[in-house]
Tab-separated table of C-alpha atoms in Angstrom:
chain	number	residue	atom	x	y	z
T	1	UNK	CA	222.688	214.840	136.895
T	2	UNK	CA	223.681	214.779	133.245
T	3	UNK	CA	221.875	218.023	132.415
T	4	UNK	CA	223.547	219.547	135.451
T	5	UNK	CA	227.021	218.742	134.316
T	6	UNK	CA	226.252	219.861	130.865
T	7	UNK	CA	225.147	223.267	131.937
T	8	UNK	CA	227.982	223.635	134.483
T	9	UNK	CA	230.313	222.933	131.468
T	10	UNK	CA	228.659	225.394	129.265
T	11	UNK	CA	228.772	228.183	131.875
T	12	UNK	CA	232.434	227.400	132.624
T	13	UNK	CA	233.337	227.686	128.896
T	14	UNK	CA	231.244	230.776	128.457
T	15	UNK	CA	233.358	232.556	131.134
T	16	UNK	CA	236.529	231.515	129.765
T	17	UNK	CA	235.750	232.542	126.113
T	18	UNK	CA	236.811	235.644	124.280
T	19	UNK	CA	233.379	237.014	123.729
T	20	UNK	CA	232.468	240.374	125.069
T	21	UNK	CA	229.553	240.758	127.774
T	22	UNK	CA	226.805	241.548	125.201
T	23	UNK	CA	227.825	238.541	122.951
T	24	UNK	CA	227.894	236.264	126.123
T	25	UNK	CA	224.466	237.430	127.262
T	26	UNK	CA	223.103	236.800	123.749
T	27	UNK	CA	224.740	233.337	123.587
T	28	UNK	CA	223.544	232.458	126.994
T	29	UNK	CA	219.948	233.489	126.574
T	30	UNK	CA	219.470	232.167	123.076
T	31	UNK	CA	221.676	229.008	122.994
T	32	UNK	CA	222.832	227.736	126.309
T	33	UNK	CA	219.740	228.083	128.488
T	34	UNK	CA	217.294	227.032	125.850
T	35	UNK	CA	219.252	224.014	125.104
T	36	UNK	CA	220.020	222.897	128.595
T	37	UNK	CA	216.657	223.847	130.285
T	38	UNK	CA	214.158	223.159	127.517
T	39	UNK	CA	215.549	221.052	124.613
T	40	UNK	CA	217.318	218.613	127.003
T	41	UNK	CA	214.369	218.660	129.388
T	42	UNK	CA	216.127	219.837	132.491
T	43	UNK	CA	213.309	221.757	133.978
T	44	UNK	CA	210.773	219.073	132.937
T	45	UNK	CA	212.901	216.315	134.516
T	46	UNK	CA	212.978	218.304	137.796
T	47	UNK	CA	209.241	218.785	137.562
T	48	UNK	CA	208.528	215.205	137.159
T	49	UNK	CA	211.206	213.947	139.734
T	50	UNK	CA	208.544	213.973	142.618
T	51	UNK	CA	208.460	215.862	145.810
T	52	UNK	CA	211.502	214.318	147.274
T	53	UNK	CA	214.037	214.435	144.552
T	54	UNK	CA	212.633	217.376	142.677
T	55	UNK	CA	213.391	220.078	145.264
T	56	UNK	CA	216.818	218.793	145.885
T	57	UNK	CA	217.637	218.931	142.116
T	58	UNK	CA	216.161	222.409	141.892
T	59	UNK	CA	218.177	223.738	144.664
T	60	UNK	CA	221.254	222.521	142.741
T	61	UNK	CA	220.061	224.086	139.630
T	62	UNK	CA	219.323	227.430	141.458
T	63	UNK	CA	222.931	227.455	142.619
T	64	UNK	CA	224.147	227.149	139.084
T	65	UNK	CA	221.887	229.959	137.714
T	66	UNK	CA	222.814	232.398	140.462
T	67	UNK	CA	225.946	232.988	138.216
T	68	UNK	CA	226.166	236.774	137.373
T	69	UNK	CA	225.840	235.966	133.622
T	70	UNK	CA	222.362	234.614	134.321
T	71	UNK	CA	221.219	237.120	136.956
T	72	UNK	CA	221.944	239.991	134.633
T	73	UNK	CA	219.975	238.747	131.731
T	74	UNK	CA	217.049	240.954	130.501
T	75	UNK	CA	213.719	239.444	129.389
T	76	UNK	CA	214.561	240.523	125.721
T	77	UNK	CA	217.861	238.484	125.942
T	78	UNK	CA	215.885	235.190	126.531
T	79	UNK	CA	214.698	232.804	123.903
T	80	UNK	CA	212.154	229.985	124.853
T	81	UNK	CA	213.139	230.413	128.574
T	82	UNK	CA	210.741	232.793	130.514
T	83	UNK	CA	211.612	235.117	133.271
T	84	UNK	CA	208.890	233.295	135.364
T	85	UNK	CA	210.879	230.011	135.042
T	86	UNK	CA	214.258	231.658	136.053
T	87	UNK	CA	212.468	233.273	139.052
T	88	UNK	CA	211.042	229.888	140.274
T	89	UNK	CA	214.348	228.282	139.876
T	90	UNK	CA	216.038	231.169	141.747
T	91	UNK	CA	213.667	230.869	144.541
T	92	UNK	CA	213.833	227.110	144.602
T	93	UNK	CA	210.161	226.908	144.403
T	94	UNK	CA	209.471	223.463	143.085
T	95	UNK	CA	205.713	223.769	143.117
T	96	UNK	CA	205.964	226.838	140.790
T	97	UNK	CA	208.348	224.909	138.537
T	98	UNK	CA	205.794	222.049	138.285
T	99	UNK	CA	202.929	224.565	137.537
T	100	UNK	CA	205.069	226.101	134.722
T	101	UNK	CA	206.387	223.019	133.271
T	102	UNK	CA	203.373	220.578	133.782
T	103	UNK	CA	200.333	222.684	134.307
T	104	UNK	CA	197.980	219.683	134.118
T	105	UNK	CA	199.802	217.801	136.922
T	106	UNK	CA	199.412	218.321	140.780
T	107	UNK	CA	202.628	219.209	142.672
T	108	UNK	CA	202.225	216.450	145.235
T	109	UNK	CA	200.351	213.350	144.064
T	110	UNK	CA	199.767	210.851	146.817
T	111	UNK	CA	198.775	207.167	147.380
T	112	UNK	CA	197.279	205.369	144.384
T	113	UNK	CA	197.108	208.671	142.340
T	114	UNK	CA	200.884	208.946	142.727
T	115	UNK	CA	201.427	205.450	141.423
T	116	UNK	CA	199.191	206.049	138.444
T	117	UNK	CA	200.888	209.430	137.670
T	118	UNK	CA	204.412	207.574	137.744
T	119	UNK	CA	203.073	204.910	135.312
T	120	UNK	CA	201.550	207.660	133.137
T	121	UNK	CA	204.936	209.235	133.274
T	122	UNK	CA	206.736	206.142	132.180
T	123	UNK	CA	204.284	205.782	129.274
T	124	UNK	CA	205.013	209.347	128.143
T	125	UNK	CA	208.632	208.557	128.311
T	126	UNK	CA	208.326	205.525	126.163
T	127	UNK	CA	206.135	207.280	123.649
T	128	UNK	CA	208.572	210.309	123.588
T	129	UNK	CA	211.402	207.835	123.098
T	130	UNK	CA	209.615	206.236	120.137
T	131	UNK	CA	208.982	209.827	118.716
T	132	UNK	CA	212.671	210.477	118.983
T	133	UNK	CA	213.417	207.308	117.321
T	134	UNK	CA	211.080	208.295	114.470
T	135	UNK	CA	212.884	211.513	114.120
T	136	UNK	CA	216.216	209.734	114.014
T	137	UNK	CA	214.927	207.380	111.274
T	138	UNK	CA	213.678	210.350	109.217
T	139	UNK	CA	216.953	212.213	109.568
T	140	UNK	CA	218.720	208.962	108.466
T	141	UNK	CA	216.306	208.652	105.278
T	142	UNK	CA	217.246	212.274	104.586
T	143	UNK	CA	220.945	211.553	104.845
T	144	UNK	CA	220.517	208.593	102.700
T	145	UNK	CA	218.691	210.436	100.016
T	146	UNK	CA	221.464	213.248	100.118
T	147	UNK	CA	224.165	210.513	99.723
T	148	UNK	CA	222.256	209.142	96.794
T	149	UNK	CA	222.083	212.519	95.137
T	150	UNK	CA	225.675	212.898	95.735
T	151	UNK	CA	226.447	209.613	94.148
T	152	UNK	CA	224.173	210.517	91.095
T	153	UNK	CA	225.922	213.756	90.609
T	154	UNK	CA	229.401	211.757	90.994
T	155	UNK	CA	228.165	209.529	88.237
T	156	UNK	CA	226.967	212.436	86.087
T	157	UNK	CA	230.308	214.300	86.410
T	158	UNK	CA	232.215	211.155	85.715
T	159	UNK	CA	230.025	210.520	82.495
T	160	UNK	CA	230.686	214.101	81.525
T	161	UNK	CA	234.380	213.692	82.066
T	162	UNK	CA	234.551	210.590	79.883
T	163	UNK	CA	232.448	212.190	77.153
T	164	UNK	CA	234.907	215.033	77.064
T	165	UNK	CA	237.863	212.880	76.677
T	166	UNK	CA	236.162	210.788	74.017
T	167	UNK	CA	235.066	213.920	72.271
T	168	UNK	CA	238.637	215.130	72.065
T	169	UNK	CA	239.813	211.794	70.743
T	170	UNK	CA	237.062	211.829	68.107
T	171	UNK	CA	238.167	215.304	67.098
T	172	UNK	CA	241.730	214.440	66.915
T	173	UNK	CA	241.254	211.339	64.931
T	174	UNK	CA	238.428	212.476	62.633
T	175	UNK	CA	239.065	212.212	58.993
T	176	UNK	CA	236.041	212.988	57.063
T	177	UNK	CA	235.801	211.454	53.368
T	178	UNK	CA	235.761	214.219	50.839
T	179	UNK	CA	232.216	215.026	49.527
T	180	UNK	CA	231.925	216.544	46.160
T	181	UNK	CA	230.541	220.007	46.310
T	182	UNK	CA	227.522	220.827	44.473
T	183	UNK	CA	225.947	217.317	44.710
T	184	UNK	CA	222.151	217.408	44.213
T	185	UNK	CA	220.238	217.607	47.505
T	186	UNK	CA	223.452	218.150	49.512
T	187	UNK	CA	222.339	219.078	53.022
T	188	UNK	CA	223.823	222.057	54.818
T	189	UNK	CA	226.574	220.997	57.280
T	190	UNK	CA	225.949	221.891	60.833
T	191	UNK	CA	228.413	224.418	62.602
T	192	UNK	CA	231.505	222.794	64.525
T	193	UNK	CA	230.304	223.932	67.894
T	194	UNK	CA	226.939	222.555	67.250
T	195	UNK	CA	228.393	219.082	66.058
T	196	UNK	CA	230.414	218.980	69.254
T	197	UNK	CA	227.316	219.694	71.510
T	198	UNK	CA	225.394	216.907	69.789
T	199	UNK	CA	228.354	214.494	70.152
T	200	UNK	CA	228.904	215.326	73.771
T	201	UNK	CA	225.269	214.504	74.366
T	202	UNK	CA	225.466	211.167	72.687
T	203	UNK	CA	228.618	210.260	74.527
T	204	UNK	CA	227.317	211.366	77.962
T	205	UNK	CA	223.600	209.775	77.703
T	206	UNK	CA	224.151	206.966	75.155
T	207	UNK	CA	220.744	207.137	73.661
T	208	UNK	CA	219.318	203.925	72.218
T	209	UNK	CA	217.554	205.477	69.171
T	210	UNK	CA	218.526	208.717	67.409
T	211	UNK	CA	216.510	210.127	64.629
T	212	UNK	CA	218.028	212.809	62.509
T	213	UNK	CA	215.972	214.984	60.023
T	214	UNK	CA	218.460	215.780	57.142
T	215	UNK	CA	221.840	213.996	56.490
T	216	UNK	CA	224.964	215.882	56.694
T	217	UNK	CA	228.317	216.331	58.650
T	218	UNK	CA	226.636	215.609	62.052
T	219	UNK	CA	225.664	212.177	60.581
T	220	UNK	CA	229.218	210.939	60.565
T	221	UNK	CA	230.090	212.607	63.837
T	222	UNK	CA	227.120	211.020	65.783
T	223	UNK	CA	227.742	207.708	63.999
T	224	UNK	CA	231.357	207.717	65.439
T	225	UNK	CA	230.153	208.602	68.920
T	226	UNK	CA	227.519	205.729	68.958
T	227	UNK	CA	230.319	203.361	67.704
T	228	UNK	CA	232.454	204.684	70.705
T	229	UNK	CA	229.651	204.107	73.125
T	230	UNK	CA	229.154	200.614	71.672
T	231	UNK	CA	225.429	200.649	71.253
T	232	UNK	CA	222.522	202.784	69.834
T	233	UNK	CA	221.457	203.403	66.216
T	234	UNK	CA	221.068	206.547	64.252
T	235	UNK	CA	218.417	206.717	61.668
T	236	UNK	CA	218.822	209.731	59.219
T	237	UNK	CA	216.058	210.955	57.034
T	238	UNK	CA	217.102	212.233	53.551
T	239	UNK	CA	214.874	213.661	50.640
T	240	UNK	CA	217.536	212.937	47.807
T	241	UNK	CA	217.870	209.350	46.738
T	242	UNK	CA	221.320	210.202	45.164
T	243	UNK	CA	222.490	211.507	48.461
T	244	UNK	CA	221.165	208.369	50.143
T	245	UNK	CA	223.221	206.253	47.871
T	246	UNK	CA	226.439	208.380	48.142
T	247	UNK	CA	226.332	208.678	51.990
T	248	UNK	CA	225.536	204.962	52.466
T	249	UNK	CA	228.605	204.212	50.519
T	250	UNK	CA	230.631	206.633	52.662
T	251	UNK	CA	229.343	204.784	55.820
T	252	UNK	CA	229.917	201.510	54.331
T	253	UNK	CA	233.485	202.658	53.630
T	254	UNK	CA	233.820	203.923	57.293
T	255	UNK	CA	232.444	200.723	58.560
T	256	UNK	CA	229.644	202.405	60.423
T	257	UNK	CA	226.802	199.874	61.211
T	258	UNK	CA	225.214	202.084	63.782
T	259	UNK	CA	223.997	204.471	61.095
T	260	UNK	CA	221.035	204.099	58.483
T	261	UNK	CA	220.271	206.566	55.878
T	262	UNK	CA	216.617	206.351	54.837
T	263	UNK	CA	215.000	207.783	51.593
T	264	UNK	CA	212.087	209.932	52.735
T	265	UNK	CA	210.540	212.165	50.063
T	266	UNK	CA	208.584	215.293	51.090
T	267	UNK	CA	204.817	214.772	51.367
T	268	UNK	CA	201.821	216.706	52.542
T	269	UNK	CA	201.045	216.115	56.350
T	270	UNK	CA	198.096	217.319	58.475
T	271	UNK	CA	199.432	219.403	61.608
T	272	UNK	CA	196.917	221.054	63.956
T	273	UNK	CA	194.241	221.109	61.404
T	274	UNK	CA	196.532	222.468	58.627
T	275	UNK	CA	198.353	220.947	55.886
T	276	UNK	CA	202.238	221.299	55.734
T	277	UNK	CA	204.966	219.355	54.192
T	278	UNK	CA	207.379	216.924	55.768
T	279	UNK	CA	209.028	213.620	55.340
T	280	UNK	CA	206.977	210.530	54.332
T	281	UNK	CA	205.633	208.917	57.343
T	282	UNK	CA	206.568	205.476	56.030
T	283	UNK	CA	210.271	206.305	56.654
T	284	UNK	CA	209.814	205.882	60.491
T	285	UNK	CA	206.990	203.312	60.578
T	286	UNK	CA	209.209	200.629	62.492
T	287	UNK	CA	210.521	203.185	65.187
T	288	UNK	CA	208.424	203.002	68.194
T	289	UNK	CA	210.451	205.027	70.671
T	290	UNK	CA	213.054	207.878	70.163
T	291	UNK	CA	215.598	209.044	72.708
T	292	UNK	CA	217.250	211.862	70.701
T	293	UNK	CA	215.641	213.747	67.959
T	294	UNK	CA	217.902	216.058	65.694
T	295	UNK	CA	215.861	218.405	63.597
T	296	UNK	CA	217.576	219.979	60.668
T	297	UNK	CA	217.445	219.433	56.933
T	298	UNK	CA	214.170	219.794	55.068
T	299	UNK	CA	212.963	223.043	53.352
T	300	UNK	CA	210.400	223.709	50.808
T	301	UNK	CA	211.031	225.055	47.332
T	302	UNK	CA	210.734	228.677	48.383
T	303	UNK	CA	213.388	227.941	51.054
T	304	UNK	CA	210.907	228.513	53.763
T	305	UNK	CA	211.511	226.540	57.074
T	306	UNK	CA	209.359	223.578	57.268
T	307	UNK	CA	210.683	221.832	60.311
T	308	UNK	CA	207.603	222.557	62.749
T	309	UNK	CA	205.919	219.379	61.907
T	310	UNK	CA	208.810	217.227	63.312
T	311	UNK	CA	207.540	217.387	66.913
T	312	UNK	CA	203.667	217.269	66.248
T	313	UNK	CA	204.319	214.104	64.194
T	314	UNK	CA	206.813	212.374	66.373
T	315	UNK	CA	205.715	213.681	69.825
T	316	UNK	CA	204.050	210.321	70.949
T	317	UNK	CA	207.145	208.392	70.011
T	318	UNK	CA	209.512	210.527	72.082
T	319	UNK	CA	210.088	208.617	75.516
T	320	UNK	CA	209.935	210.306	78.671
T	321	UNK	CA	213.092	212.506	79.144
T	322	UNK	CA	213.947	212.323	75.551
T	323	UNK	CA	215.987	215.243	74.016
T	324	UNK	CA	215.028	217.303	71.086
T	325	UNK	CA	217.696	219.407	69.280
T	326	UNK	CA	216.777	222.044	66.692
T	327	UNK	CA	219.281	223.816	64.586
T	328	UNK	CA	219.156	227.284	63.152
T	329	UNK	CA	217.186	228.505	66.034
T	330	UNK	CA	218.865	231.908	66.008
T	331	UNK	CA	217.777	232.601	62.467
T	332	UNK	CA	215.182	230.863	60.418
T	333	UNK	CA	213.835	228.455	63.003
T	334	UNK	CA	213.422	231.101	65.766
T	335	UNK	CA	209.670	231.043	65.177
T	336	UNK	CA	209.595	227.312	65.047
T	337	UNK	CA	211.257	227.086	68.559
T	338	UNK	CA	208.582	229.586	69.881
T	339	UNK	CA	205.859	227.679	68.471
T	340	UNK	CA	207.053	224.231	69.723
T	341	UNK	CA	207.491	225.558	73.276
T	342	UNK	CA	204.054	226.939	73.195
T	343	UNK	CA	202.097	223.983	71.314
T	344	UNK	CA	203.938	220.856	72.529
T	345	UNK	CA	202.994	219.544	75.978
T	346	UNK	CA	206.007	218.841	78.247
T	347	UNK	CA	208.631	220.440	75.998
T	348	UNK	CA	211.099	222.525	78.006
T	349	UNK	CA	214.163	224.605	76.672
T	350	UNK	CA	217.197	223.325	78.657
T	351	UNK	CA	219.861	225.468	77.100
T	352	UNK	CA	220.906	226.966	73.634
T	353	UNK	CA	224.490	226.340	72.248
T	354	UNK	CA	225.340	228.696	69.275
T	355	UNK	CA	222.462	228.134	66.783
T	356	UNK	CA	221.313	224.876	68.436
T	357	UNK	CA	218.386	224.655	70.944
T	358	UNK	CA	218.440	221.821	73.299
T	359	UNK	CA	215.015	220.799	74.739
T	360	UNK	CA	213.732	218.001	76.994
T	361	UNK	CA	210.330	216.222	76.678
T	362	UNK	CA	208.531	215.135	80.010
């Protein structure tokens, strides 16, 4: 009876809509009839209603489907509903409907067999109900996962927004102490766009341990970002002992306790069966995990890039999901970036901002 009311309502609505005849036929054959007769189980219910109730329900259905919209449908207009099923309904042939919808059942069970068939039908209904329940539970689980993803995205966007405001405040309030030009071992300053990208990452992800290869302008900016975040530390490696002393004094003057400048002279290091030069390994002996690695700084006497050993040496200390940033990747370090992506397992290039390549380790 419920299916009958739904189908009657659908047909009435279809007659009163503004669709042309072709669109009405398409909607009826591909949406209305499949949903009412097949998906909602109208024909299956009639076939299972028994020899007394089944024919009466089928006659009511045949009157509904005598509608000109239905009788004018062509076989090509139908989806999931067959012409044979419509013909059986039109002729009110209940036995034919049973044979089409339940080919393994007899049309007229009798006696004890009829009782067993009825019990079996109830078991099937219970099982199918549990199956529907499992589908509902699965849909709810998917919905819950979608909501969690939305919440995670919302938190990420909120963190980005907070980082942008904090970055704006840091840029507005930044007053770098004057650093004498020509100081021995003075590292090259990173570009302003690059510094902003590094600071934005620190403010957004709040890394616990940041290791910087080469002390410079970014050191002060990252230190301010860590102080703003309220946690985390920056360990900056520097080859010049004079520059370590000068910069440590600047940090003390600024009151930055989250930044430590460590003297790390250049020494030979074995990488991939070859000997290269890089910072002394003892400089990071106490560092077990690294959340953010900033690679800049060190060059050999011929001014050739020597930053490649950074990842082979520190790869095992980078935690899962750690970020690696390499400067000058548009020029001198372009080859270093290509070799890293080829040689270092789990390293993926996320984006490139100006001369800075941002990578993730998984």
